[in-house]
Short mmCIF file of C-alpha atoms in Angstrom, two decimals:
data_model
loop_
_atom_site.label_atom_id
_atom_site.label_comp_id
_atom_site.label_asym_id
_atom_site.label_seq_id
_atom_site.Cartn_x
_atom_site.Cartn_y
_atom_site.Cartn_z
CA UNK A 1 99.95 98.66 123.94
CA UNK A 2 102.09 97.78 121.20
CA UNK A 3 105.06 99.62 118.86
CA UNK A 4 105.32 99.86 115.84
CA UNK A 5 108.44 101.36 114.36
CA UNK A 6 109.36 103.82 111.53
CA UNK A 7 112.89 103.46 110.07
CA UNK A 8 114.54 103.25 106.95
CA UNK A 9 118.30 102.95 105.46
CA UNK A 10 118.69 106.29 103.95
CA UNK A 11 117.38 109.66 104.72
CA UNK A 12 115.49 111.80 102.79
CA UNK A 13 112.40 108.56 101.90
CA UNK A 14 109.98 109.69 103.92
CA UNK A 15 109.62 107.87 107.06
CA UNK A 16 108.80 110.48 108.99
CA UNK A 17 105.34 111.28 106.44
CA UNK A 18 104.87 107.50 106.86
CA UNK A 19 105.05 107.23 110.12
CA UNK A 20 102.48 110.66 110.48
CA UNK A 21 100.16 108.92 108.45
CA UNK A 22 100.36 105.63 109.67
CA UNK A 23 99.48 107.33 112.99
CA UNK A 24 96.30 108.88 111.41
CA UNK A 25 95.69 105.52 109.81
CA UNK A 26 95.64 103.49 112.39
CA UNK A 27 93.26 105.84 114.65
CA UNK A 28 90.68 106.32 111.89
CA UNK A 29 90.53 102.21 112.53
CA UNK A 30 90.20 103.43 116.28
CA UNK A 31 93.70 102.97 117.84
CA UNK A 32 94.68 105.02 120.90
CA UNK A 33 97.83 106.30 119.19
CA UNK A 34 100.83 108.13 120.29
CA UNK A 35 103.36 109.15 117.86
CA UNK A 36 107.12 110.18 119.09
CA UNK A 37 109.72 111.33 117.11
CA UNK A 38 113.54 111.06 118.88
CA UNK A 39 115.11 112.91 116.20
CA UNK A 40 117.05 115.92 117.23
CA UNK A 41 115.72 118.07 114.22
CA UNK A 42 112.22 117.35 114.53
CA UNK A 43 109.60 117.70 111.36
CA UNK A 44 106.88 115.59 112.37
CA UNK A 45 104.65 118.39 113.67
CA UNK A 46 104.78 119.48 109.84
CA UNK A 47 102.43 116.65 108.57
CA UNK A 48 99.87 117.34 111.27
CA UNK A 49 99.51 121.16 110.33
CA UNK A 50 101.73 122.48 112.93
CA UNK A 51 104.33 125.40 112.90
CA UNK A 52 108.19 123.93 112.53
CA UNK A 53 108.45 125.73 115.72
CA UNK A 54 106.01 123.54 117.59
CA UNK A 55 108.05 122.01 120.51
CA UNK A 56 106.46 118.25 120.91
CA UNK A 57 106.58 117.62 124.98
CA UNK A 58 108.91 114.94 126.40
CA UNK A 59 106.75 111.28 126.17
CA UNK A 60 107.03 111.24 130.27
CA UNK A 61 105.65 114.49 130.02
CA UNK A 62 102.28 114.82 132.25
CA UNK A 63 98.73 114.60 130.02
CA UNK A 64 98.10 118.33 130.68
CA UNK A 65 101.09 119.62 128.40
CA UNK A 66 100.08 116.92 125.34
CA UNK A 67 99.85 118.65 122.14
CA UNK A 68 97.22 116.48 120.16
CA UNK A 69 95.65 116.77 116.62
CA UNK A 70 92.70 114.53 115.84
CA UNK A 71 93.32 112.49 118.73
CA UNK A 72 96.65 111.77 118.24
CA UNK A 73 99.47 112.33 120.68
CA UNK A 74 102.45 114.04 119.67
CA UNK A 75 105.34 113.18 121.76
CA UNK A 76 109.30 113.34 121.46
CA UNK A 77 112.60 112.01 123.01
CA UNK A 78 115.50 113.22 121.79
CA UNK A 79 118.14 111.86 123.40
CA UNK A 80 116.78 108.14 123.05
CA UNK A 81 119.54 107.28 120.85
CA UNK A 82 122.06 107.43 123.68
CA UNK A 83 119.37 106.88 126.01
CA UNK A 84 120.28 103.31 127.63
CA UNK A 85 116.95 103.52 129.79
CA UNK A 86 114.40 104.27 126.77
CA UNK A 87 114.03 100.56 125.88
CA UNK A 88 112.72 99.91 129.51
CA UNK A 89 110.86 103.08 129.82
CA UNK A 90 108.52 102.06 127.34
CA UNK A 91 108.18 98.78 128.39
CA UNK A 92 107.41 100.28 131.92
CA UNK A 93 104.64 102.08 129.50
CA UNK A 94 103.10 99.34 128.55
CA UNK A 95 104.23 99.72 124.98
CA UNK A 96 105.50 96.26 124.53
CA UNK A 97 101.92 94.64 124.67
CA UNK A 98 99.20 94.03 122.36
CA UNK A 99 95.86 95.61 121.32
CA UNK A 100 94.49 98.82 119.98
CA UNK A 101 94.15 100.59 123.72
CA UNK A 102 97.44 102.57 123.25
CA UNK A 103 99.70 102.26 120.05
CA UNK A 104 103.01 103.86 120.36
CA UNK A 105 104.68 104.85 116.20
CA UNK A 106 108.17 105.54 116.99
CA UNK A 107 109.75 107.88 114.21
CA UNK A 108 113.64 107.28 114.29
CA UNK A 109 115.86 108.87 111.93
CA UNK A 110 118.20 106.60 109.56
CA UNK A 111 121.27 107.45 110.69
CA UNK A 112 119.87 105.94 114.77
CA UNK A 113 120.34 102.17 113.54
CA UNK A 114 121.31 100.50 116.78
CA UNK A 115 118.47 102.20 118.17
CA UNK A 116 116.52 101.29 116.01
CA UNK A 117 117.92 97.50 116.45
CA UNK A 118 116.99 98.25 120.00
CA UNK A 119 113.24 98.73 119.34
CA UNK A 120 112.23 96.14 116.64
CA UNK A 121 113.19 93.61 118.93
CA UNK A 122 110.14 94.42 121.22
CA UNK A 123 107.74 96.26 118.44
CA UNK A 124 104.64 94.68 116.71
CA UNK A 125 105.95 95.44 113.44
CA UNK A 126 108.45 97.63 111.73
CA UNK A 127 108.23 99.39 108.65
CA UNK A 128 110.95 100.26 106.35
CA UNK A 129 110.41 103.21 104.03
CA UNK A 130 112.53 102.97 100.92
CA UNK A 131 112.74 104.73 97.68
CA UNK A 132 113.11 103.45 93.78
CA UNK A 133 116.36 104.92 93.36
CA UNK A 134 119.77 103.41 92.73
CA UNK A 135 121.69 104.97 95.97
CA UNK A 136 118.34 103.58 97.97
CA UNK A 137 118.65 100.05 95.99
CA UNK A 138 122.12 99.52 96.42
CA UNK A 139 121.57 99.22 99.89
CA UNK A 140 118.57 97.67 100.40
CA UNK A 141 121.25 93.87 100.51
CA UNK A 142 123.12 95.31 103.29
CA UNK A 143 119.85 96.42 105.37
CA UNK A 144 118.70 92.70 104.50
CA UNK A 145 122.11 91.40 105.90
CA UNK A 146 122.00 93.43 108.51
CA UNK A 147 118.74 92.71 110.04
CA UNK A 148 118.75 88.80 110.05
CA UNK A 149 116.09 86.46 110.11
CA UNK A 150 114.73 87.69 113.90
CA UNK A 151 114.75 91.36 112.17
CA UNK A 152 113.51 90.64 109.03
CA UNK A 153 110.47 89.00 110.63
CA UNK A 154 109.05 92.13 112.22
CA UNK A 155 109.57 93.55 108.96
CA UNK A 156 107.56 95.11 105.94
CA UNK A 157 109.04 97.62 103.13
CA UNK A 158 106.96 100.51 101.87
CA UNK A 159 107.99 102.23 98.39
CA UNK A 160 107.22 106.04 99.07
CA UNK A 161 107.18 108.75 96.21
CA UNK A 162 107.32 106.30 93.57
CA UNK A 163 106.74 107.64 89.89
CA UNK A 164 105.61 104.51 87.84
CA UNK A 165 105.55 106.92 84.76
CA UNK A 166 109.12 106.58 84.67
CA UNK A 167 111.53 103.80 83.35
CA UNK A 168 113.55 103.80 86.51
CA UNK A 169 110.62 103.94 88.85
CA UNK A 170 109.05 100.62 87.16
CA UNK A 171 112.57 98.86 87.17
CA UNK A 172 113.44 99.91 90.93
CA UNK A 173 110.02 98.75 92.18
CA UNK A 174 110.30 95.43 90.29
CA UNK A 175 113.80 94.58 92.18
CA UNK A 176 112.04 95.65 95.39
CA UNK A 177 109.40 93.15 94.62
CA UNK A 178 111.47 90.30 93.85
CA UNK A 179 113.98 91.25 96.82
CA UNK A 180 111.59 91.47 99.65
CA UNK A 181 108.38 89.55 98.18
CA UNK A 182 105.36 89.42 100.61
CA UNK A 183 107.11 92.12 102.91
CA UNK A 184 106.22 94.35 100.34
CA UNK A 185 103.02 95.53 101.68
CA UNK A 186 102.83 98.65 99.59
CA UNK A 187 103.49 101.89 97.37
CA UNK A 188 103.04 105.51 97.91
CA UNK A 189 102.56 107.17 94.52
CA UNK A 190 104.52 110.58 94.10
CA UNK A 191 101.86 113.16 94.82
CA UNK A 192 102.86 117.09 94.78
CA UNK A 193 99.84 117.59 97.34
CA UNK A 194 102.16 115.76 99.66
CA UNK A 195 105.18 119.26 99.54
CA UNK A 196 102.38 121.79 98.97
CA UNK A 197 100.22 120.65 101.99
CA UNK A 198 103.96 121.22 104.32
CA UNK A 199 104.46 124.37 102.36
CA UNK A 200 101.20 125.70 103.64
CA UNK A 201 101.06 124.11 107.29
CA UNK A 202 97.69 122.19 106.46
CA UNK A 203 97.51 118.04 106.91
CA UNK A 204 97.46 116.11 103.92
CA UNK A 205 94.01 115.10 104.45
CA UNK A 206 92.32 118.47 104.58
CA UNK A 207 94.83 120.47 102.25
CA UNK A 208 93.67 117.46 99.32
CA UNK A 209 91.21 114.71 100.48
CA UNK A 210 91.68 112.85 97.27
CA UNK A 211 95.49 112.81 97.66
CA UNK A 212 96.28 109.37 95.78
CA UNK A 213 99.65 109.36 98.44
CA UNK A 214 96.93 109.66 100.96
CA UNK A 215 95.23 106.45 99.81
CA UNK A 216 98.02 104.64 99.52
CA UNK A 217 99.18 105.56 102.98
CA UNK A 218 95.49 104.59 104.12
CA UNK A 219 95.96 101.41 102.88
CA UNK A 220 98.92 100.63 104.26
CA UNK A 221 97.69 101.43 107.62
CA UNK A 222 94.81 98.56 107.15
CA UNK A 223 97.46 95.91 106.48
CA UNK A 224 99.42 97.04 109.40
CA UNK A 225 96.39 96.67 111.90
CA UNK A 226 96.48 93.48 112.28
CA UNK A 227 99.71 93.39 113.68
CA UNK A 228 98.16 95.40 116.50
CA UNK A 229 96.15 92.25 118.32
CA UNK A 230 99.60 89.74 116.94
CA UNK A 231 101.00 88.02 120.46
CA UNK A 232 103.46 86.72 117.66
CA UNK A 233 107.04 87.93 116.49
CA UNK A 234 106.47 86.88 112.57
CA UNK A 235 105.42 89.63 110.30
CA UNK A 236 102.85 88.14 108.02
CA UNK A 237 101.81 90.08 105.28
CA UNK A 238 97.64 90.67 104.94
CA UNK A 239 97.61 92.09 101.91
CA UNK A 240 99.98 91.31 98.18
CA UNK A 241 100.84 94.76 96.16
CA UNK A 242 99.72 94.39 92.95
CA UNK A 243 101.72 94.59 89.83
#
């Protein structure tokens, strides 16, 4: 039952759609996934086709009020950030073990870092959304500093919404590639199907099946699977991004 954990440096990257779609990911590959968001303004139910006024039921929540979409469980927990008991409710869960039987993707908001802290020290893996933009890349040393070496091993970097057409794009993803080298385990291409799918309450997957965001998500769900059976605290990349 392990965790894997959504959370980036700076809002407004897309961890949340990453951590949707990582969800979906991993339970095409057959996962038993659960997917809570502990954000008090919540917009995960967005990427599974839901109305923004969906109210996602408490994770301790019994099975009968569970709102799930393809399988998944959609859960929430607001207060977790100043929750001092979350930590140990999960592990009372059983979220802190391996396998695919029950995956729990945590979605916490950049601003919750000591939460965040909190839960990479017991999750599988943790991925770090970032963007190819200067106010993104000028902190991407401090997250590095920040984290440590016991951090930094549980962790892999994801580009999202990156536009290779442009100068900047191609120059900002080549310092994230020398910066965090085989913890680079992938790209999300800027796709407008990813907006206009929200914008008309439909998931990515059904609003445009050939979504090249959606491929690249897909993908990075298969190098995160591994991770899933790991009895081991080292992130090791699978897979290299190419140039």
């Amino acid at each position: 039952m392990p965790m894997i954990v959504c959370h980036g440096p700076k809002g407004g990257t897309g961890n949340t759609f990453v951590a949707a779609h990582l969800a979906m990911g991993l339970s095409a590959q057959g996962a038993d996934v659960t997917v809570v968001s502990v954000a008090a303004r919540d917009s995960l139910p967005l990427h599974f086709g839901l109305s923004p006024a969906t109210s996602l039921p408490a994770i301790t929540a019994p099975a009968d009020e569970a709102v799930l979409v393809g399988g998944i469980n959609l859960r929430s927990w607001r207060r977790a950030a100043e929750d001092l008991d979350f930590v140990p409710m999960l592990n009372e869960l059983g979220y802190f073990q391996p396998g695919k039987e029950r995956v729990l993707v945590v979605d916490v908001p950049s601003g919750d870092t000591r939460l965040a802290r909190r839960l990479i020290e017991h999750a599988c893996a943790h991925v770090c959304t970032i963007n190819a933009q200067p106010d993104t890349l000028a902190l991407l040393p401090q997250v590095f500093g920040e984290a440590g070496p016991e951090g930094l091993a549980r962790t892999a970097f994801v580009i999202n919404a990156l536009d290779e057409t442009r100068r900047l794009g191609r120059h900002g993803a080549a310092f994230i590639r020398e910066l965090a080298g085989q913890r680079l385990i992938g790209r999300i291409r800027m796709d407008e199907a990813v907006p206009e799918a929200i914008a008309t309450l439909q998931m990515l997957g059904r609003y445009a099946p050939a979504s090249v965001a959606l491929a690249d998500v897909q993908q990075i769900a298969e190098a995160i699977a591994p991770t899933l059976d790991s009895t081991t605290n080292s992130w090791v990349a699978p897979v290299s991004l190419a140039a």
